[in-house]
Amino acid sequence: MKEATKATQSQEEAETQPKIGRIPALIAAVAVVGIAIGAAAGLLTLMLYQVERFALGYIENSHESGPFNVPAIRRVVSVTLGATIAAVIWWLLRTRTTKVPSVKKAVGGALMPVWQTIVHVLLQIFIVGTGMSIGREVAPRELGAMFGQRFARWVRLDAKDTRMLVAITAAAGLAGVYNAPLAGTFFAVEILLADVTLETVTLAFACSALASWVASLVKGTHTFYLIGKADGLFTPDYMLFALVAGLVLGAAGALFRRGSQWAEKNKPSGTGILWMMPLAGLLTGVVAIAVPQVMGNGRATAQLSFSSKADLAVIPVLLLSFVAKAVVTLLTIRSGASGGVLQPGIALGASGGAVLGVLWMQMFHTNSIGMYALLGACALLAASQQAPLMAICLVMELADAPINLFVPIGLAVAVSSFTASRLAKPLAGFHLPIPQSAQPEK
């Protein structure tokens, strides 16, 4: 009896082993899926541009990062109509067919259905293009996770290697859409896997680099954020500023993290999405009449902070941008929309860093506002994601920042991450009241 059981186990293990060997199978998976997700990330970017062109009449770029020149009525109509269309399709997708699990659940073994995932991904790009305030980076990650799962099944990887591959290919989607291979690598090992080994880092970096290269062939390359004059030199007062900004933006990042968790947890699960998301779209459009930079994934808000003048007069504008972006983003998530918070986090950090930087420059008159906004973006993103390495690399790669700025920014990120970790437990015990009429449906 025991011999029969052992024979059965041996046969099952043999059936789950790749016929070409484990390492060749992993290398093949990284190569094939890296190319596929890179091409997909490039196409998703082009789709975003076309939705923006059709809905708002402009295409975002580093010089025109938001719909500043779009008529106010068109902003309102675009985001409201886009939210209404997405709400109906998401309601059907979530109540009439197989639900799409999160990337973290997919890494844990939950199967991502094919056509439902594709529709889910396209909807995320669509709502960002029409002006809803949410990040677009989750879409390519979900697509990468689905590709990774299917390829792992095809080559018969075991559960452990499948988990690693899904995390790596999901992170490669992030790398591809932003041309950020280092950020993709650290997203896989720091957030999805929490497993830093030579094998994991090597495969993750290879997949992210390949996806970034292929995506660049599809959509081209450009600097995502223009930070102005940044020669890479830093002064003692800039190092002191890193400590101050780390404390302030660490607390802000912890609050934003708690707010996004609350909004995600209390999403409507039934028909509530049919009225909540259109309402969120309408409110976004109304806010955008006065604050157009609030629309989209956060690029406009961040770029405004990077390129503002170092004058006290800009502080009210930056503070308004900060508050509006935070509130509208959380409202969008709470209404039932799916998407990311990386770009909104960068936008909030850049705004906060710029405000602190303008005040700091009144005393020391050193550096430029772009340097302070860059540091702020890294600090708040690291705090909100609790992923300091990924945060630094993503912002630095998007801004094409001088490499030796890692010194002051690393200090700010260390302080902000520590501050956020200390605030996590007290904030977790704080529960926001939800009106009875807005309770998530069971």
Short mmCIF file of C-alpha atoms in Angstrom, two decimals:
data_model
loop_
_atom_site.label_atom_id
_atom_site.label_comp_id
_atom_site.label_asym_id
_atom_site.label_seq_id
_atom_site.Cartn_x
_atom_site.Cartn_y
_atom_site.Cartn_z
CA MET A 1 0.00 0.00 0.00
CA LYS A 2 2.78 2.43 0.96
CA GLU A 3 4.71 1.55 -2.20
CA ALA A 4 1.63 2.26 -4.31
CA THR A 5 1.19 5.64 -2.60
CA LYS A 6 4.84 6.56 -3.17
CA ALA A 7 4.58 5.50 -6.79
CA THR A 8 1.49 7.70 -7.26
CA GLN A 9 3.24 10.70 -5.63
CA SER A 10 6.32 10.21 -7.80
CA GLN A 11 4.13 10.06 -10.90
CA GLU A 12 2.29 13.28 -9.91
CA GLU A 13 5.61 15.08 -9.26
CA ALA A 14 6.93 13.94 -12.62
CA GLU A 15 3.81 15.24 -14.36
CA THR A 16 4.24 18.70 -12.80
CA GLN A 17 7.91 19.01 -13.75
CA PRO A 18 8.74 20.92 -16.96
CA LYS A 19 9.87 18.51 -19.67
CA ILE A 20 12.72 20.86 -20.69
CA GLY A 21 13.92 21.30 -17.12
CA ARG A 22 13.11 23.88 -14.47
CA ILE A 23 15.71 26.57 -15.27
CA PRO A 24 15.20 26.44 -19.07
CA ALA A 25 11.44 26.62 -18.49
CA LEU A 26 11.80 29.71 -16.27
CA ILE A 27 14.13 31.40 -18.75
CA ALA A 28 11.72 30.66 -21.60
CA ALA A 29 8.82 31.99 -19.54
CA VAL A 30 10.63 35.22 -18.71
CA ALA A 31 11.59 35.74 -22.36
CA VAL A 32 8.23 34.92 -23.94
CA VAL A 33 6.02 36.62 -21.36
CA GLY A 34 8.40 39.59 -21.08
CA ILE A 35 8.04 40.23 -24.82
CA ALA A 36 4.27 39.70 -24.71
CA ILE A 37 3.60 41.97 -21.74
CA GLY A 38 5.98 44.61 -23.12
CA ALA A 39 4.02 44.72 -26.37
CA ALA A 40 0.74 44.79 -24.43
CA ALA A 41 1.96 47.62 -22.18
CA GLY A 42 2.94 49.64 -25.22
CA LEU A 43 -0.45 49.08 -26.84
CA LEU A 44 -2.28 50.02 -23.63
CA THR A 45 -0.36 53.31 -23.59
CA LEU A 46 -1.35 54.01 -27.18
CA MET A 47 -4.95 53.17 -26.27
CA LEU A 48 -4.82 55.71 -23.44
CA TYR A 49 -3.66 58.39 -25.86
CA GLN A 50 -6.45 57.62 -28.32
CA VAL A 51 -9.12 57.70 -25.60
CA GLU A 52 -7.78 61.07 -24.44
CA ARG A 53 -7.80 62.37 -28.01
CA PHE A 54 -11.39 61.24 -28.59
CA ALA A 55 -12.85 62.17 -25.18
CA LEU A 56 -10.91 65.32 -24.29
CA GLY A 57 -9.30 66.42 -27.53
CA TYR A 58 -5.70 66.26 -26.34
CA ILE A 59 -2.94 63.71 -25.73
CA GLU A 60 -0.94 63.92 -22.51
CA ASN A 61 2.79 64.56 -22.78
CA SER A 62 5.50 66.11 -20.66
CA HIS A 63 4.70 69.59 -22.00
CA GLU A 64 0.89 69.24 -21.88
CA SER A 65 0.37 66.90 -18.96
CA GLY A 66 -3.31 67.64 -18.36
CA PRO A 67 -6.49 68.97 -19.99
CA PHE A 68 -5.70 72.59 -19.11
CA ASN A 69 -6.79 73.88 -22.53
CA VAL A 70 -9.86 71.66 -22.81
CA PRO A 71 -13.21 73.49 -22.40
CA ALA A 72 -14.67 72.98 -18.92
CA ILE A 73 -17.95 71.53 -20.21
CA ARG A 74 -16.05 68.93 -22.21
CA ARG A 75 -14.13 67.88 -19.10
CA VAL A 76 -17.38 67.37 -17.19
CA VAL A 77 -19.09 65.46 -20.00
CA SER A 78 -16.06 63.28 -20.70
CA VAL A 79 -15.43 62.07 -17.17
CA THR A 80 -19.15 61.66 -16.31
CA LEU A 81 -19.96 59.73 -19.48
CA GLY A 82 -16.82 57.62 -19.14
CA ALA A 83 -17.67 56.74 -15.53
CA THR A 84 -21.25 55.84 -16.48
CA ILE A 85 -20.20 53.50 -19.30
CA ALA A 86 -17.55 51.84 -17.12
CA ALA A 87 -20.00 51.44 -14.23
CA VAL A 88 -22.47 49.46 -16.35
CA ILE A 89 -19.81 47.17 -17.79
CA TRP A 90 -18.13 46.62 -14.43
CA TRP A 91 -21.49 45.82 -12.84
CA LEU A 92 -22.13 43.17 -15.49
CA LEU A 93 -18.59 41.86 -15.18
CA ARG A 94 -18.73 41.56 -11.41
CA THR A 95 -22.27 40.22 -11.02
CA ARG A 96 -22.88 38.14 -14.15
CA THR A 97 -19.60 36.37 -14.70
CA THR A 98 -16.36 35.24 -13.04
CA LYS A 99 -14.75 37.97 -10.94
CA VAL A 100 -11.21 39.07 -11.71
CA PRO A 101 -8.98 38.59 -8.65
CA SER A 102 -6.36 41.11 -7.60
CA VAL A 103 -2.75 40.63 -8.64
CA LYS A 104 -1.80 39.65 -5.08
CA LYS A 105 -4.50 36.98 -5.09
CA ALA A 106 -3.28 35.80 -8.49
CA VAL A 107 0.22 35.47 -7.06
CA GLY A 108 -1.36 33.43 -4.25
CA GLY A 109 -2.92 31.04 -6.76
CA ALA A 110 -6.29 32.55 -7.73
CA LEU A 111 -6.90 31.99 -11.45
CA MET A 112 -7.38 35.07 -13.64
CA PRO A 113 -10.09 34.39 -16.27
CA VAL A 114 -8.98 35.37 -19.76
CA TRP A 115 -11.66 37.53 -21.40
CA GLN A 116 -12.88 38.98 -18.12
CA THR A 117 -9.34 40.09 -17.27
CA ILE A 118 -8.91 41.68 -20.69
CA VAL A 119 -12.17 43.63 -20.35
CA HIS A 120 -11.23 44.62 -16.79
CA VAL A 121 -7.85 45.90 -18.02
CA LEU A 122 -9.31 47.89 -20.92
CA LEU A 123 -11.88 49.53 -18.65
CA GLN A 124 -9.13 50.83 -16.37
CA ILE A 125 -7.33 52.48 -19.28
CA PHE A 126 -10.63 53.83 -20.57
CA ILE A 127 -11.64 55.62 -17.36
CA VAL A 128 -8.19 57.18 -16.95
CA GLY A 129 -8.35 58.41 -20.54
CA THR A 130 -11.75 60.01 -19.97
CA GLY A 131 -10.44 61.81 -16.89
CA MET A 132 -11.17 59.77 -13.77
CA SER A 133 -8.64 60.25 -10.99
CA ILE A 134 -6.93 56.89 -10.61
CA GLY A 135 -3.69 55.22 -11.67
CA ARG A 136 -3.38 53.10 -14.83
CA GLU A 137 -0.54 50.86 -13.67
CA VAL A 138 -2.75 48.04 -12.33
CA ALA A 139 -4.02 47.22 -15.83
CA PRO A 140 -0.70 45.99 -17.30
CA ARG A 141 0.10 44.22 -14.03
CA GLU A 142 -3.12 42.22 -14.25
CA LEU A 143 -2.41 41.37 -17.87
CA GLY A 144 1.13 40.29 -16.96
CA ALA A 145 -0.19 38.09 -14.15
CA MET A 146 -2.63 36.40 -16.52
CA PHE A 147 0.09 35.79 -19.12
CA GLY A 148 2.38 34.37 -16.43
CA GLN A 149 -0.28 32.01 -15.10
CA ARG A 150 -1.09 30.63 -18.54
CA PHE A 151 2.55 30.12 -19.50
CA ALA A 152 3.33 28.47 -16.16
CA ARG A 153 0.55 25.96 -16.80
CA TRP A 154 1.76 25.32 -20.30
CA VAL A 155 5.33 24.50 -19.25
CA ARG A 156 4.11 22.70 -16.08
CA LEU A 157 5.83 24.75 -13.40
CA ASP A 158 5.14 23.75 -9.82
CA ALA A 159 3.17 25.96 -7.41
CA LYS A 160 6.22 27.73 -5.98
CA ASP A 161 7.71 28.60 -9.36
CA THR A 162 4.30 29.59 -10.71
CA ARG A 163 3.91 32.04 -7.83
CA MET A 164 7.31 33.54 -8.58
CA LEU A 165 6.64 33.77 -12.32
CA VAL A 166 3.23 35.43 -11.87
CA ALA A 167 4.75 38.08 -9.58
CA ILE A 168 7.62 38.71 -11.99
CA THR A 169 5.42 39.01 -15.07
CA ALA A 170 2.89 41.21 -13.26
CA ALA A 171 5.68 43.56 -12.21
CA ALA A 172 7.01 43.52 -15.78
CA GLY A 173 3.70 45.09 -16.82
CA LEU A 174 4.47 48.04 -14.54
CA ALA A 175 7.99 48.24 -15.96
CA GLY A 176 6.73 48.15 -19.53
CA VAL A 177 4.11 50.86 -19.23
CA TYR A 178 6.54 53.30 -17.57
CA ASN A 179 9.90 52.18 -18.99
CA ALA A 180 11.00 51.48 -15.41
CA PRO A 181 12.82 48.12 -15.15
CA LEU A 182 14.27 48.78 -11.69
CA ALA A 183 10.87 49.73 -10.30
CA GLY A 184 9.37 46.61 -11.85
CA THR A 185 12.05 44.44 -10.30
CA PHE A 186 11.58 45.85 -6.82
CA PHE A 187 7.80 45.75 -7.15
CA ALA A 188 8.06 42.00 -7.66
CA VAL A 189 10.53 41.21 -4.89
CA GLU A 190 9.52 43.91 -2.39
CA ILE A 191 5.72 43.96 -2.64
CA LEU A 192 4.37 40.88 -4.40
CA LEU A 193 6.83 38.24 -3.22
CA ALA A 194 8.63 39.80 -0.25
CA ASP A 195 11.38 37.39 -1.21
CA VAL A 196 14.81 38.72 -2.14
CA THR A 197 16.94 35.92 -3.56
CA LEU A 198 19.50 35.99 -6.34
CA GLU A 199 17.28 33.89 -8.58
CA THR A 200 14.19 36.02 -8.01
CA VAL A 201 15.99 39.32 -8.54
CA THR A 202 17.76 38.05 -11.67
CA LEU A 203 14.61 36.75 -13.32
CA ALA A 204 12.55 39.78 -12.27
CA PHE A 205 15.10 42.23 -13.65
CA ALA A 206 15.46 40.30 -16.90
CA CYS A 207 11.69 40.21 -17.44
CA SER A 208 11.18 43.87 -16.53
CA ALA A 209 14.08 45.03 -18.70
CA LEU A 210 12.82 43.01 -21.65
CA ALA A 211 9.26 44.30 -21.21
CA SER A 212 10.52 47.90 -20.99
CA TRP A 213 12.54 47.53 -24.17
CA VAL A 214 9.72 45.94 -26.17
CA ALA A 215 7.21 48.53 -24.90
CA SER A 216 9.54 51.33 -25.99
CA LEU A 217 9.54 49.91 -29.51
CA VAL A 218 5.75 50.16 -29.56
CA LYS A 219 5.11 53.52 -27.88
CA GLY A 220 8.49 55.23 -28.00
CA THR A 221 10.53 56.65 -25.14
CA HIS A 222 10.31 59.97 -23.34
CA THR A 223 10.87 61.49 -19.93
CA PHE A 224 7.60 61.17 -18.04
CA TYR A 225 8.24 64.09 -15.69
CA LEU A 226 10.29 67.20 -16.46
CA ILE A 227 11.90 68.30 -13.20
CA GLY A 228 13.75 71.33 -14.54
CA LYS A 229 17.26 72.18 -13.44
CA ALA A 230 18.67 69.27 -11.45
CA ASP A 231 22.42 69.03 -11.65
CA GLY A 232 22.59 66.36 -8.96
CA LEU A 233 24.38 68.54 -6.44
CA PHE A 234 22.94 68.68 -2.94
CA THR A 235 23.71 70.95 -0.07
CA PRO A 236 23.64 70.41 3.73
CA ASP A 237 20.32 72.25 3.95
CA TYR A 238 18.87 69.85 1.36
CA MET A 239 19.86 66.93 3.58
CA LEU A 240 18.15 68.65 6.52
CA PHE A 241 15.11 69.21 4.32
CA ALA A 242 15.07 65.46 3.63
CA LEU A 243 14.59 64.81 7.35
CA VAL A 244 11.77 67.35 7.70
CA ALA A 245 10.00 66.29 4.50
CA GLY A 246 10.39 62.64 5.43
CA LEU A 247 8.51 63.19 8.68
CA VAL A 248 5.71 65.30 7.18
CA LEU A 249 5.19 63.29 4.00
CA GLY A 250 5.61 60.02 5.85
CA ALA A 251 2.56 60.95 7.91
CA ALA A 252 0.69 62.10 4.79
CA GLY A 253 1.60 58.85 3.03
CA ALA A 254 0.32 56.79 5.94
CA LEU A 255 -2.97 58.69 5.86
CA PHE A 256 -3.30 58.19 2.10
CA ARG A 257 -2.58 54.47 2.48
CA ARG A 258 -5.24 54.16 5.18
CA GLY A 259 -7.71 56.14 3.10
CA SER A 260 -7.19 54.01 0.00
CA GLN A 261 -7.55 50.83 2.07
CA TRP A 262 -10.82 52.15 3.50
CA ALA A 263 -12.10 53.10 0.03
CA GLU A 264 -11.14 49.71 -1.44
CA LYS A 265 -12.73 47.79 1.41
CA ASN A 266 -16.01 49.70 1.14
CA LYS A 267 -16.52 49.49 -2.62
CA PRO A 268 -20.09 48.69 -3.68
CA SER A 269 -20.46 45.04 -4.66
CA GLY A 270 -23.84 45.26 -6.38
CA THR A 271 -26.01 47.86 -8.05
CA GLY A 272 -24.48 50.65 -5.98
CA ILE A 273 -21.77 51.05 -8.58
CA LEU A 274 -24.40 52.08 -11.15
CA TRP A 275 -25.02 55.38 -9.35
CA MET A 276 -21.90 55.86 -7.26
CA MET A 277 -19.38 55.80 -10.10
CA PRO A 278 -21.30 58.20 -12.39
CA LEU A 279 -21.68 60.50 -9.38
CA ALA A 280 -17.93 60.27 -8.71
CA GLY A 281 -17.32 61.09 -12.38
CA LEU A 282 -19.63 64.11 -12.20
CA LEU A 283 -17.99 65.40 -9.02
CA THR A 284 -14.56 64.94 -10.61
CA GLY A 285 -15.70 66.98 -13.60
CA VAL A 286 -17.09 69.73 -11.38
CA VAL A 287 -13.83 69.92 -9.41
CA ALA A 288 -11.91 69.92 -12.72
CA ILE A 289 -13.68 73.12 -13.78
CA ALA A 290 -11.46 74.97 -11.33
CA VAL A 291 -8.70 72.37 -10.88
CA PRO A 292 -8.17 70.66 -14.27
CA GLN A 293 -5.00 68.95 -13.07
CA VAL A 294 -7.11 66.69 -10.85
CA MET A 295 -8.15 64.64 -13.88
CA GLY A 296 -6.34 61.50 -15.00
CA ASN A 297 -3.72 59.38 -13.31
CA GLY A 298 -1.86 62.20 -11.57
CA ARG A 299 0.68 63.24 -14.16
CA ALA A 300 -0.80 66.73 -14.49
CA THR A 301 -0.77 67.40 -10.75
CA ALA A 302 2.79 66.14 -10.39
CA GLN A 303 4.12 68.05 -13.41
CA LEU A 304 2.52 71.25 -12.15
CA SER A 305 4.46 70.78 -8.92
CA PHE A 306 7.75 70.02 -10.68
CA SER A 307 7.55 73.09 -12.92
CA SER A 308 5.97 75.72 -10.63
CA LYS A 309 7.79 78.90 -9.74
CA ALA A 310 9.42 79.07 -6.32
CA ASP A 311 7.08 81.79 -5.16
CA LEU A 312 4.81 81.97 -2.12
CA ALA A 313 1.92 82.74 -4.46
CA VAL A 314 1.91 79.17 -5.80
CA ILE A 315 1.38 77.58 -2.38
CA PRO A 316 -2.45 77.93 -2.41
CA VAL A 317 -2.54 76.35 -5.88
CA LEU A 318 -0.32 73.45 -4.80
CA LEU A 319 -2.31 72.88 -1.61
CA LEU A 320 -5.57 72.94 -3.55
CA SER A 321 -4.10 70.43 -6.01
CA PHE A 322 -3.00 68.19 -3.13
CA VAL A 323 -6.38 68.18 -1.37
CA ALA A 324 -8.42 67.85 -4.56
CA LYS A 325 -6.32 64.99 -5.91
CA ALA A 326 -6.44 63.07 -2.63
CA VAL A 327 -10.19 63.46 -2.13
CA VAL A 328 -11.20 62.75 -5.73
CA THR A 329 -8.91 59.71 -5.98
CA LEU A 330 -10.33 58.15 -2.81
CA LEU A 331 -13.83 58.99 -4.01
CA THR A 332 -13.13 57.25 -7.32
CA ILE A 333 -11.93 54.08 -5.58
CA ARG A 334 -14.84 54.16 -3.12
CA SER A 335 -17.31 54.42 -6.01
CA GLY A 336 -16.23 51.02 -7.35
CA ALA A 337 -13.55 51.85 -9.93
CA SER A 338 -10.50 49.63 -10.28
CA GLY A 339 -7.05 51.07 -10.76
CA GLY A 340 -3.83 51.98 -9.03
CA VAL A 341 -2.60 54.56 -6.55
CA LEU A 342 1.07 54.79 -7.56
CA GLN A 343 0.69 57.78 -9.87
CA PRO A 344 -1.76 59.57 -7.54
CA GLY A 345 0.75 58.94 -4.72
CA ILE A 346 3.53 60.52 -6.77
CA ALA A 347 1.25 63.48 -7.53
CA LEU A 348 0.46 64.04 -3.86
CA GLY A 349 4.11 63.69 -2.85
CA ALA A 350 5.28 66.11 -5.53
CA SER A 351 2.67 68.68 -4.44
CA GLY A 352 3.57 68.29 -0.77
CA GLY A 353 7.28 68.41 -1.49
CA ALA A 354 6.87 71.52 -3.62
CA VAL A 355 4.91 73.32 -0.89
CA LEU A 356 7.56 72.50 1.71
CA GLY A 357 10.27 73.35 -0.82
CA VAL A 358 8.90 76.83 -1.54
CA LEU A 359 8.84 77.59 2.19
CA TRP A 360 12.34 76.14 2.61
CA MET A 361 13.72 78.18 -0.29
CA GLN A 362 12.59 81.40 1.38
CA MET A 363 15.25 80.71 4.01
CA PHE A 364 18.06 78.99 2.12
CA HIS A 365 17.64 79.97 -1.56
CA THR A 366 19.26 76.78 -2.79
CA ASN A 367 18.28 74.11 -5.33
CA SER A 368 15.11 74.31 -7.45
CA ILE A 369 11.49 73.51 -6.78
CA GLY A 370 11.76 70.43 -8.97
CA MET A 371 14.36 68.96 -6.59
CA TYR A 372 12.03 69.39 -3.61
CA ALA A 373 9.02 68.01 -5.50
CA LEU A 374 11.08 65.00 -6.60
CA LEU A 375 12.13 64.24 -3.03
CA GLY A 376 8.55 64.68 -1.84
CA ALA A 377 7.21 62.31 -4.50
CA CYS A 378 9.63 59.58 -3.44
CA ALA A 379 8.94 60.08 0.26
CA LEU A 380 5.15 59.97 0.11
CA LEU A 381 5.05 57.09 -2.38
CA ALA A 382 7.41 55.03 -0.23
CA ALA A 383 5.27 55.69 2.84
CA SER A 384 1.96 54.93 1.13
CA GLN A 385 3.24 51.71 -0.46
CA GLN A 386 5.63 50.67 2.33
CA ALA A 387 8.08 49.86 -0.45
CA PRO A 388 11.05 52.27 -0.31
CA LEU A 389 13.19 50.70 -3.04
CA MET A 390 10.37 50.48 -5.55
CA ALA A 391 9.27 54.05 -4.79
CA ILE A 392 12.71 55.59 -5.25
CA CYS A 393 13.39 53.71 -8.47
CA LEU A 394 9.99 54.43 -10.02
CA VAL A 395 10.12 58.18 -9.44
CA MET A 396 13.79 58.47 -10.39
CA GLU A 397 13.26 56.49 -13.60
CA LEU A 398 10.15 58.45 -14.58
CA ALA A 399 11.96 61.76 -14.05
CA ASP A 400 15.31 60.62 -15.44
CA ALA A 401 16.84 62.13 -12.30
CA PRO A 402 20.59 62.32 -11.56
CA ILE A 403 21.77 59.13 -9.88
CA ASN A 404 23.53 60.80 -6.96
CA LEU A 405 20.22 62.21 -5.73
CA PHE A 406 19.76 58.76 -4.22
CA VAL A 407 21.68 60.10 -1.19
CA PRO A 408 19.25 62.81 0.04
CA ILE A 409 16.21 61.03 -1.37
CA GLY A 410 17.25 57.80 0.29
CA LEU A 411 17.40 59.63 3.61
CA ALA A 412 13.93 61.13 3.10
CA VAL A 413 12.48 57.77 2.09
CA ALA A 414 14.01 56.04 5.11
CA VAL A 415 12.45 58.62 7.45
CA SER A 416 9.07 58.60 5.69
CA SER A 417 8.87 54.79 5.63
CA PHE A 418 9.72 54.59 9.33
CA THR A 419 7.20 57.32 10.16
CA ALA A 420 4.46 55.56 8.20
CA SER A 421 5.22 52.22 9.83
CA ARG A 422 4.90 53.80 13.28
CA LEU A 423 1.53 55.33 12.34
CA ALA A 424 0.13 52.21 10.69
CA LYS A 425 -1.25 50.59 13.84
CA PRO A 426 -2.94 53.72 15.29
CA LEU A 427 -4.49 54.52 11.90
CA ALA A 428 -5.70 50.93 11.44
CA GLY A 429 -7.77 51.30 14.60
CA PHE A 430 -9.45 54.43 13.27
CA HIS A 431 -12.67 53.64 11.39
CA LEU A 432 -14.40 56.22 9.25
CA PRO A 433 -18.19 56.28 9.58
CA ILE A 434 -20.17 55.27 6.49
CA PRO A 435 -23.71 56.57 5.96
CA GLN A 436 -26.26 53.75 5.96
CA SER A 437 -27.28 54.54 2.39
CA ALA A 438 -23.69 54.19 1.22
CA GLN A 439 -22.91 50.88 2.93
CA PRO A 440 -21.29 48.34 0.59
CA GLU A 441 -23.78 45.74 -0.60
CA LYS A 442 -23.37 42.16 0.55
#
